[in-house]
Amino acid sequence: MELQIDDSALVQDYISGDERALETLIHRHNQRITSFIYSKVMDRDAAEDIFQDTFIKVIKTLKKGNYSEEGKFLPWVMRIAHNLIIDYFRKNKRMPKFEGGEDFNIFSVIGDDRPNIERQLIKDQIDSDLNLLIDELPDDQREVLIMRIYKDMSFKEISESTGVSINTALGRMRYALINLRKIIQKNNIVLTNY
Amino acid sequence: MEQLYTKTSPQCKLVTASEETVRFLLDYSKSLSIVEADGMTIENNLN
């Protein structure tokens, strides 16, 4: 079994001058960070730019010796990415939109080897409806829900990434689910695969 | 509510930054030198 060097050791190696440690860190977290950014900006090029800017900040901070090992590396990088996403929207003065495009299609078919096309269509419709419902949630609740359900992050990671306590993150998740139920009931929406 | 948790596959697309971007970052890192002198921080990019 291959032993994985933990992030904090890699960060220390990098600070000590080992450039390969940075390569390992980038490759290890590339998909998670880029997907997180992409899930917010829904634009492939913008996601790539923000990822690049995020790591430029990471590199500068580490080289300046300003990084403190108080939190974990990944939540710290996610916070930087999060702030850059906010800057991106401020700069562009627009809110994220779910719309068709080259990189994202709301009706895109999710890979599935089940042969039943009818169930696939129903499933797509539910996913699409659910996205619209989630879009109705307040920002803080939507953010926690997406991190928990779609990104599979623990509440500890969510709290570190968003800068709130675990209890607050739990509370936001609870209210997100309560509000989703309310929206579903209010609009008589049926979300079922059967 | 159970259905929301268990029957929905992630809609978010998993994406990764391109190898070109990663290569740029690694080259940037190698070329960046930060020097502190007299309380000033000087960034040098030695391309």
PDB file of C-alpha atoms in Angstrom:
ATOM      1  CA  MET A   1       0.000   0.000   0.000  1.00  0.00           C
ATOM      2  CA  GLU A   2       1.328   3.402  -0.989  1.00  0.00           C
ATOM      3  CA  LEU A   3       1.731   5.818   1.886  1.00  0.00           C
ATOM      4  CA  GLN A   4       0.347   9.259   1.236  1.00  0.00           C
ATOM      5  CA  ILE A   5       2.332  12.132   2.681  1.00  0.00           C
ATOM      6  CA  ASP A   6      -0.076  14.484   4.393  1.00  0.00           C
ATOM      7  CA  ASP A   7      -0.614  18.017   3.205  1.00  0.00           C
ATOM      8  CA  SER A   8       1.096  19.735   6.116  1.00  0.00           C
ATOM      9  CA  ALA A   9       4.311  17.759   5.497  1.00  0.00           C
ATOM     10  CA  LEU A  10       4.175  18.662   1.804  1.00  0.00           C
ATOM     11  CA  VAL A  11       3.651  22.329   2.681  1.00  0.00           C
ATOM     12  CA  GLN A  12       6.701  22.231   4.947  1.00  0.00           C
ATOM     13  CA  ASP A  13       8.720  20.505   2.200  1.00  0.00           C
ATOM     14  CA  TYR A  14       7.658  23.175  -0.271  1.00  0.00           C
ATOM     15  CA  ILE A  15       8.554  25.992   2.123  1.00  0.00           C
ATOM     16  CA  SER A  16      11.939  24.311   2.506  1.00  0.00           C
ATOM     17  CA  GLY A  17      12.446  24.507  -1.238  1.00  0.00           C
ATOM     18  CA  ASP A  18      11.077  21.227  -2.582  1.00  0.00           C
ATOM     19  CA  GLU A  19       9.135  22.280  -5.686  1.00  0.00           C
ATOM     20  CA  ARG A  20       7.885  18.714  -6.244  1.00  0.00           C
ATOM     21  CA  ALA A  21       5.838  19.035  -3.056  1.00  0.00           C
ATOM     22  CA  LEU A  22       3.804  21.809  -4.708  1.00  0.00           C
ATOM     23  CA  GLU A  23       3.231  19.613  -7.739  1.00  0.00           C
ATOM     24  CA  THR A  24       1.869  16.868  -5.491  1.00  0.00           C
ATOM     25  CA  LEU A  25      -0.399  19.300  -3.661  1.00  0.00           C
ATOM     26  CA  ILE A  26      -1.769  20.762  -6.892  1.00  0.00           C
ATOM     27  CA  HIS A  27      -2.440  17.376  -8.443  1.00  0.00           C
ATOM     28  CA  ARG A  28      -3.961  16.048  -5.236  1.00  0.00           C
ATOM     29  CA  HIS A  29      -6.480  18.869  -4.911  1.00  0.00           C
ATOM     30  CA  ASN A  30      -6.867  19.964  -8.527  1.00  0.00           C
ATOM     31  CA  GLN A  31     -10.229  18.315  -9.186  1.00  0.00           C
ATOM     32  CA  ARG A  32     -11.808  19.251  -5.885  1.00  0.00           C
ATOM     33  CA  ILE A  33     -10.813  22.904  -6.043  1.00  0.00           C
ATOM     34  CA  THR A  34     -11.543  23.362  -9.756  1.00  0.00           C
ATOM     35  CA  SER A  35     -14.908  21.627  -9.427  1.00  0.00           C
ATOM     36  CA  PHE A  36     -15.761  23.814  -6.450  1.00  0.00           C
ATOM     37  CA  ILE A  37     -14.911  26.945  -8.437  1.00  0.00           C
ATOM     38  CA  TYR A  38     -16.724  25.675 -11.518  1.00  0.00           C
ATOM     39  CA  SER A  39     -19.840  24.859  -9.495  1.00  0.00           C
ATOM     40  CA  LYS A  40     -20.011  28.550  -8.589  1.00  0.00           C
ATOM     41  CA  VAL A  41     -19.008  30.328 -11.780  1.00  0.00           C
ATOM     42  CA  MET A  42     -20.307  27.756 -14.298  1.00  0.00           C
ATOM     43  CA  ASP A  43     -17.706  28.872 -16.782  1.00  0.00           C
ATOM     44  CA  ARG A  44     -14.785  26.638 -17.684  1.00  0.00           C
ATOM     45  CA  ASP A  45     -12.340  29.436 -18.571  1.00  0.00           C
ATOM     46  CA  ALA A  46     -13.234  31.518 -15.526  1.00  0.00           C
ATOM     47  CA  ALA A  47     -12.812  28.438 -13.313  1.00  0.00           C
ATOM     48  CA  GLU A  48      -9.378  27.847 -14.806  1.00  0.00           C
ATOM     49  CA  ASP A  49      -8.371  31.493 -14.225  1.00  0.00           C
ATOM     50  CA  ILE A  50      -9.606  31.491 -10.637  1.00  0.00           C
ATOM     51  CA  PHE A  51      -7.808  28.204  -9.958  1.00  0.00           C
ATOM     52  CA  GLN A  52      -4.609  29.763 -11.305  1.00  0.00           C
ATOM     53  CA  ASP A  53      -5.035  32.948  -9.234  1.00  0.00           C
ATOM     54  CA  THR A  54      -5.786  30.862  -6.161  1.00  0.00           C
ATOM     55  CA  PHE A  55      -2.511  28.983  -6.424  1.00  0.00           C
ATOM     56  CA  ILE A  56      -0.556  32.127  -7.246  1.00  0.00           C
ATOM     57  CA  LYS A  57      -1.775  33.466  -3.891  1.00  0.00           C
ATOM     58  CA  VAL A  58      -0.918  30.153  -2.238  1.00  0.00           C
ATOM     59  CA  ILE A  59       2.591  30.168  -3.715  1.00  0.00           C
ATOM     60  CA  LYS A  60       3.245  33.790  -2.693  1.00  0.00           C
ATOM     61  CA  THR A  61       1.942  33.261   0.839  1.00  0.00           C
ATOM     62  CA  LEU A  62       3.996  30.126   1.336  1.00  0.00           C
ATOM     63  CA  LYS A  63       7.156  31.677  -0.111  1.00  0.00           C
ATOM     64  CA  LYS A  64       6.746  34.758   2.057  1.00  0.00           C
ATOM     65  CA  GLY A  65       6.457  32.487   5.104  1.00  0.00           C
ATOM     66  CA  ASN A  66       3.059  33.933   5.981  1.00  0.00           C
ATOM     67  CA  TYR A  67       1.251  30.593   6.129  1.00  0.00           C
ATOM     68  CA  SER A  68       0.288  29.473   9.591  1.00  0.00           C
ATOM     69  CA  GLU A  69      -0.509  25.861  10.162  1.00  0.00           C
ATOM     70  CA  GLU A  70      -3.612  26.668  12.194  1.00  0.00           C
ATOM     71  CA  GLY A  71      -6.037  25.095   9.842  1.00  0.00           C
ATOM     72  CA  LYS A  72      -5.696  22.484   7.173  1.00  0.00           C
ATOM     73  CA  PHE A  73      -4.198  23.235   3.791  1.00  0.00           C
ATOM     74  CA  LEU A  74      -7.255  22.390   1.677  1.00  0.00           C
ATOM     75  CA  PRO A  75      -9.811  24.487   3.629  1.00  0.00           C
ATOM     76  CA  TRP A  76      -7.339  27.369   3.510  1.00  0.00           C
ATOM     77  CA  VAL A  77      -6.996  27.075  -0.273  1.00  0.00           C
ATOM     78  CA  MET A  78     -10.779  26.726  -0.600  1.00  0.00           C
ATOM     79  CA  ARG A  79     -11.213  29.957   1.356  1.00  0.00           C
ATOM     80  CA  ILE A  80      -8.831  31.743  -1.017  1.00  0.00           C
ATOM     81  CA  ALA A  81     -10.756  30.330  -3.988  1.00  0.00           C
ATOM     82  CA  HIS A  82     -14.046  31.345  -2.366  1.00  0.00           C
ATOM     83  CA  ASN A  83     -12.841  34.937  -1.945  1.00  0.00           C
ATOM     84  CA  LEU A  84     -11.624  35.063  -5.545  1.00  0.00           C
ATOM     85  CA  ILE A  85     -15.017  33.772  -6.720  1.00  0.00           C
ATOM     86  CA  ILE A  86     -16.683  36.643  -4.851  1.00  0.00           C
ATOM     87  CA  ASP A  87     -14.224  39.067  -6.509  1.00  0.00           C
ATOM     88  CA  TYR A  88     -15.076  37.525  -9.888  1.00  0.00           C
ATOM     89  CA  PHE A  89     -18.787  38.169  -9.399  1.00  0.00           C
ATOM     90  CA  ARG A  90     -18.151  41.662  -8.057  1.00  0.00           C
ATOM     91  CA  LYS A  91     -16.025  42.413 -11.094  1.00  0.00           C
ATOM     92  CA  ASN A  92     -18.562  41.012 -13.516  1.00  0.00           C
ATOM     93  CA  LYS A  93     -21.530  42.387 -11.569  1.00  0.00           C
ATOM     94  CA  ARG A  94     -23.565  39.350 -12.254  1.00  0.00           C
ATOM     95  CA  MET A  95     -24.906  36.428 -10.351  1.00  0.00           C
ATOM     96  CA  PRO A  96     -24.252  32.811 -11.320  1.00  0.00           C
ATOM     97  CA  LYS A  97     -26.781  31.517 -13.771  1.00  0.00           C
ATOM     98  CA  PHE A  98     -27.640  27.999 -14.767  1.00  0.00           C
ATOM     99  CA  GLU A  99     -27.924  28.124 -18.482  1.00  0.00           C
ATOM    100  CA  GLY A 100     -27.008  26.119 -21.508  1.00  0.00           C
ATOM    101  CA  GLY A 101     -23.570  26.541 -22.950  1.00  0.00           C
ATOM    102  CA  GLU A 102     -20.588  24.745 -24.333  1.00  0.00           C
ATOM    103  CA  ASP A 103     -19.399  23.674 -20.913  1.00  0.00           C
ATOM    104  CA  PHE A 104     -22.636  23.110 -19.090  1.00  0.00           C
ATOM    105  CA  ASN A 105     -25.992  21.949 -20.174  1.00  0.00           C
ATOM    106  CA  ILE A 106     -28.714  21.812 -17.572  1.00  0.00           C
ATOM    107  CA  PHE A 107     -30.297  18.930 -19.438  1.00  0.00           C
ATOM    108  CA  SER A 108     -27.068  17.077 -19.807  1.00  0.00           C
ATOM    109  CA  VAL A 109     -27.281  13.342 -19.417  1.00  0.00           C
ATOM    110  CA  ILE A 110     -25.460  12.015 -16.420  1.00  0.00           C
ATOM    111  CA  GLY A 111     -23.452   8.896 -17.147  1.00  0.00           C
ATOM    112  CA  ASP A 112     -25.582   5.917 -16.270  1.00  0.00           C
ATOM    113  CA  ASP A 113     -25.482   2.389 -17.571  1.00  0.00           C
ATOM    114  CA  ARG A 114     -29.136   1.684 -16.884  1.00  0.00           C
ATOM    115  CA  PRO A 115     -30.855   0.939 -20.186  1.00  0.00           C
ATOM    116  CA  ASN A 116     -34.246   2.391 -19.298  1.00  0.00           C
ATOM    117  CA  ILE A 117     -34.403   5.699 -21.147  1.00  0.00           C
ATOM    118  CA  GLU A 118     -37.710   6.705 -19.584  1.00  0.00           C
ATOM    119  CA  ARG A 119     -36.325   6.500 -16.075  1.00  0.00           C
ATOM    120  CA  GLN A 120     -33.265   8.368 -17.257  1.00  0.00           C
ATOM    121  CA  LEU A 121     -35.423  11.192 -18.571  1.00  0.00           C
ATOM    122  CA  ILE A 122     -37.375  11.342 -15.309  1.00  0.00           C
ATOM    123  CA  LYS A 123     -34.151  11.373 -13.362  1.00  0.00           C
ATOM    124  CA  ASP A 124     -32.780  14.225 -15.497  1.00  0.00           C
ATOM    125  CA  GLN A 125     -35.957  16.185 -14.930  1.00  0.00           C
ATOM    126  CA  ILE A 126     -35.728  15.666 -11.168  1.00  0.00           C
ATOM    127  CA  ASP A 127     -32.085  16.745 -11.126  1.00  0.00           C
ATOM    128  CA  SER A 128     -32.903  19.796 -13.156  1.00  0.00           C
ATOM    129  CA  ASP A 129     -35.924  20.692 -10.968  1.00  0.00           C
ATOM    130  CA  LEU A 130     -33.856  20.161  -7.857  1.00  0.00           C
ATOM    131  CA  ASN A 131     -31.192  22.529  -9.134  1.00  0.00           C
ATOM    132  CA  LEU A 132     -33.802  25.201  -9.666  1.00  0.00           C
ATOM    133  CA  LEU A 133     -35.161  24.613  -6.163  1.00  0.00           C
ATOM    134  CA  ILE A 134     -31.693  24.814  -4.650  1.00  0.00           C
ATOM    135  CA  ASP A 135     -31.190  28.047  -6.554  1.00  0.00           C
ATOM    136  CA  GLU A 136     -34.121  29.526  -4.616  1.00  0.00           C
ATOM    137  CA  LEU A 137     -32.359  29.039  -1.269  1.00  0.00           C
ATOM    138  CA  PRO A 138     -30.558  31.882   0.485  1.00  0.00           C
ATOM    139  CA  ASP A 139     -26.859  31.999  -0.468  1.00  0.00           C
ATOM    140  CA  ASP A 140     -25.477  30.742   2.849  1.00  0.00           C
ATOM    141  CA  GLN A 141     -27.852  27.763   2.956  1.00  0.00           C
ATOM    142  CA  ARG A 142     -27.312  26.888  -0.706  1.00  0.00           C
ATOM    143  CA  GLU A 143     -23.549  27.022  -0.234  1.00  0.00           C
ATOM    144  CA  VAL A 144     -23.603  24.563   2.689  1.00  0.00           C
ATOM    145  CA  LEU A 145     -26.059  22.238   0.946  1.00  0.00           C
ATOM    146  CA  ILE A 146     -23.960  22.083  -2.235  1.00  0.00           C
ATOM    147  CA  MET A 147     -20.758  21.465  -0.298  1.00  0.00           C
ATOM    148  CA  ARG A 148     -22.393  18.711   1.757  1.00  0.00           C
ATOM    149  CA  ILE A 149     -24.478  16.926  -0.883  1.00  0.00           C
ATOM    150  CA  TYR A 150     -22.648  17.589  -4.124  1.00  0.00           C
ATOM    151  CA  LYS A 151     -19.088  17.985  -2.875  1.00  0.00           C
ATOM    152  CA  ASP A 152     -19.387  15.380  -0.124  1.00  0.00           C
ATOM    153  CA  MET A 153     -17.542  17.630   2.319  1.00  0.00           C
ATOM    154  CA  SER A 154     -17.806  16.970   6.038  1.00  0.00           C
ATOM    155  CA  PHE A 155     -19.371  19.640   8.244  1.00  0.00           C
ATOM    156  CA  LYS A 156     -15.933  20.225   9.724  1.00  0.00           C
ATOM    157  CA  GLU A 157     -14.537  20.950   6.260  1.00  0.00           C
ATOM    158  CA  ILE A 158     -17.556  23.126   5.442  1.00  0.00           C
ATOM    159  CA  SER A 159     -17.107  25.130   8.610  1.00  0.00           C
ATOM    160  CA  GLU A 160     -13.410  25.632   7.840  1.00  0.00           C
ATOM    161  CA  SER A 161     -14.103  26.527   4.245  1.00  0.00           C
ATOM    162  CA  THR A 162     -16.851  29.036   4.978  1.00  0.00           C
ATOM    163  CA  GLY A 163     -15.390  30.410   8.186  1.00  0.00           C
ATOM    164  CA  VAL A 164     -18.379  29.565  10.368  1.00  0.00           C
ATOM    165  CA  SER A 165     -18.738  27.151  13.273  1.00  0.00           C
ATOM    166  CA  ILE A 166     -19.801  23.547  12.716  1.00  0.00           C
ATOM    167  CA  ASN A 167     -23.055  24.293  14.529  1.00  0.00           C
ATOM    168  CA  THR A 168     -23.789  27.173  12.186  1.00  0.00           C
ATOM    169  CA  ALA A 169     -23.046  24.981   9.170  1.00  0.00           C
ATOM    170  CA  LEU A 170     -25.336  22.275  10.590  1.00  0.00           C
ATOM    171  CA  GLY A 171     -28.028  24.872  11.217  1.00  0.00           C
ATOM    172  CA  ARG A 172     -27.752  26.209   7.675  1.00  0.00           C
ATOM    173  CA  MET A 173     -28.038  22.684   6.291  1.00  0.00           C
ATOM    174  CA  ARG A 174     -31.104  22.064   8.448  1.00  0.00           C
ATOM    175  CA  TYR A 175     -32.776  25.270   7.303  1.00  0.00           C
ATOM    176  CA  ALA A 176     -31.823  24.546   3.695  1.00  0.00           C
ATOM    177  CA  LEU A 177     -33.677  21.221   3.894  1.00  0.00           C
ATOM    178  CA  ILE A 178     -36.633  22.777   5.715  1.00  0.00           C
ATOM    179  CA  ASN A 179     -36.853  25.522   3.109  1.00  0.00           C
ATOM    180  CA  LEU A 180     -36.580  23.040   0.259  1.00  0.00           C
ATOM    181  CA  ARG A 181     -39.505  21.103   1.746  1.00  0.00           C
ATOM    182  CA  LYS A 182     -41.495  24.333   2.020  1.00  0.00           C
ATOM    183  CA  ILE A 183     -40.795  25.274  -1.607  1.00  0.00           C
ATOM    184  CA  ILE A 184     -41.736  21.752  -2.722  1.00  0.00           C
ATOM    185  CA  GLN A 185     -44.983  21.802  -0.739  1.00  0.00           C
ATOM    186  CA  LYS A 186     -45.890  25.334  -1.761  1.00  0.00           C
ATOM    187  CA  ASN A 187     -45.512  24.538  -5.439  1.00  0.00           C
ATOM    188  CA  ASN A 188     -46.976  21.030  -5.238  1.00  0.00           C
ATOM    189  CA  ILE A 189     -43.830  19.596  -6.781  1.00  0.00           C
ATOM    190  CA  VAL A 190     -43.451  15.841  -6.913  1.00  0.00           C
ATOM    191  CA  LEU A 191     -39.858  14.675  -6.761  1.00  0.00           C
ATOM    192  CA  THR A 192     -39.907  10.963  -7.217  1.00  0.00           C
ATOM    193  CA  ASN A 193     -38.379   8.331  -9.396  1.00  0.00           C
ATOM    194  CA  TYR A 194     -41.268   5.927  -9.012  1.00  0.00           C
TER     195      TYR A 194
ATOM    196  CA  MET B   1     -36.584  14.199   1.820  1.00  0.00           C
ATOM    197  CA  GLU B   2     -34.875  10.849   1.790  1.00  0.00           C
ATOM    198  CA  GLN B   3     -35.127  10.877  -1.974  1.00  0.00           C
ATOM    199  CA  LEU B   4     -33.271  14.156  -2.135  1.00  0.00           C
ATOM    200  CA  TYR B   5     -30.359  12.559  -0.359  1.00  0.00           C
ATOM    201  CA  THR B   6     -30.189   9.182  -1.970  1.00  0.00           C
ATOM    202  CA  LYS B   7     -31.694   9.182  -5.406  1.00  0.00           C
ATOM    203  CA  THR B   8     -30.016  12.184  -6.939  1.00  0.00           C
ATOM    204  CA  SER B   9     -26.683  11.907  -8.647  1.00  0.00           C
ATOM    205  CA  PRO B  10     -24.402  14.911  -8.474  1.00  0.00           C
ATOM    206  CA  GLN B  11     -25.364  17.460 -11.087  1.00  0.00           C
ATOM    207  CA  CYS B  12     -22.136  19.380 -10.629  1.00  0.00           C
ATOM    208  CA  LYS B  13     -19.577  18.509 -13.218  1.00  0.00           C
ATOM    209  CA  LEU B  14     -16.213  17.316 -11.970  1.00  0.00           C
ATOM    210  CA  VAL B  15     -13.562  19.358 -13.693  1.00  0.00           C
ATOM    211  CA  THR B  16      -9.835  19.752 -13.355  1.00  0.00           C
ATOM    212  CA  ALA B  17      -7.550  22.599 -14.257  1.00  0.00           C
ATOM    213  CA  SER B  18      -5.624  21.842 -17.429  1.00  0.00           C
ATOM    214  CA  GLU B  19      -2.121  20.459 -17.409  1.00  0.00           C
ATOM    215  CA  GLU B  20      -1.035  23.728 -19.036  1.00  0.00           C
ATOM    216  CA  THR B  21      -2.288  25.726 -16.040  1.00  0.00           C
ATOM    217  CA  VAL B  22      -0.610  23.342 -13.612  1.00  0.00           C
ATOM    218  CA  ARG B  23       2.633  23.591 -15.586  1.00  0.00           C
ATOM    219  CA  PHE B  24       2.383  27.396 -15.537  1.00  0.00           C
ATOM    220  CA  LEU B  25       1.944  27.388 -11.755  1.00  0.00           C
ATOM    221  CA  LEU B  26       4.917  25.100 -11.230  1.00  0.00           C
ATOM    222  CA  ASP B  27       7.103  27.230 -13.523  1.00  0.00           C
ATOM    223  CA  TYR B  28       5.846  30.374 -11.790  1.00  0.00           C
ATOM    224  CA  SER B  29       6.727  28.899  -8.432  1.00  0.00           C
ATOM    225  CA  LYS B  30      10.212  27.934  -9.574  1.00  0.00           C
ATOM    226  CA  SER B  31      10.863  31.373 -11.015  1.00  0.00           C
ATOM    227  CA  LEU B  32       9.506  33.337  -8.059  1.00  0.00           C
ATOM    228  CA  SER B  33      11.973  34.489  -5.492  1.00  0.00           C
ATOM    229  CA  ILE B  34      10.907  36.542  -2.498  1.00  0.00           C
ATOM    230  CA  VAL B  35      13.519  38.479  -0.609  1.00  0.00           C
ATOM    231  CA  GLU B  36      13.045  40.460   2.564  1.00  0.00           C
ATOM    232  CA  ALA B  37      15.357  43.361   3.188  1.00  0.00           C
ATOM    233  CA  ASP B  38      15.028  46.264   5.630  1.00  0.00           C
ATOM    234  CA  GLY B  39      11.433  45.325   6.373  1.00  0.00           C
ATOM    235  CA  MET B  40      10.569  45.356   2.691  1.00  0.00           C
ATOM    236  CA  THR B  41       9.446  42.357   0.728  1.00  0.00           C
ATOM    237  CA  ILE B  42      10.779  42.180  -2.802  1.00  0.00           C
ATOM    238  CA  GLU B  43       9.352  39.775  -5.338  1.00  0.00           C
ATOM    239  CA  ASN B  44      11.630  38.691  -8.154  1.00  0.00           C
ATOM    240  CA  ASN B  45      10.438  36.711 -11.095  1.00  0.00           C
ATOM    241  CA  LEU B  46      13.504  35.163 -12.647  1.00  0.00           C
ATOM    242  CA  ASN B  47      12.425  33.966 -16.033  1.00  0.00           C
TER     243      ASN B  47
END
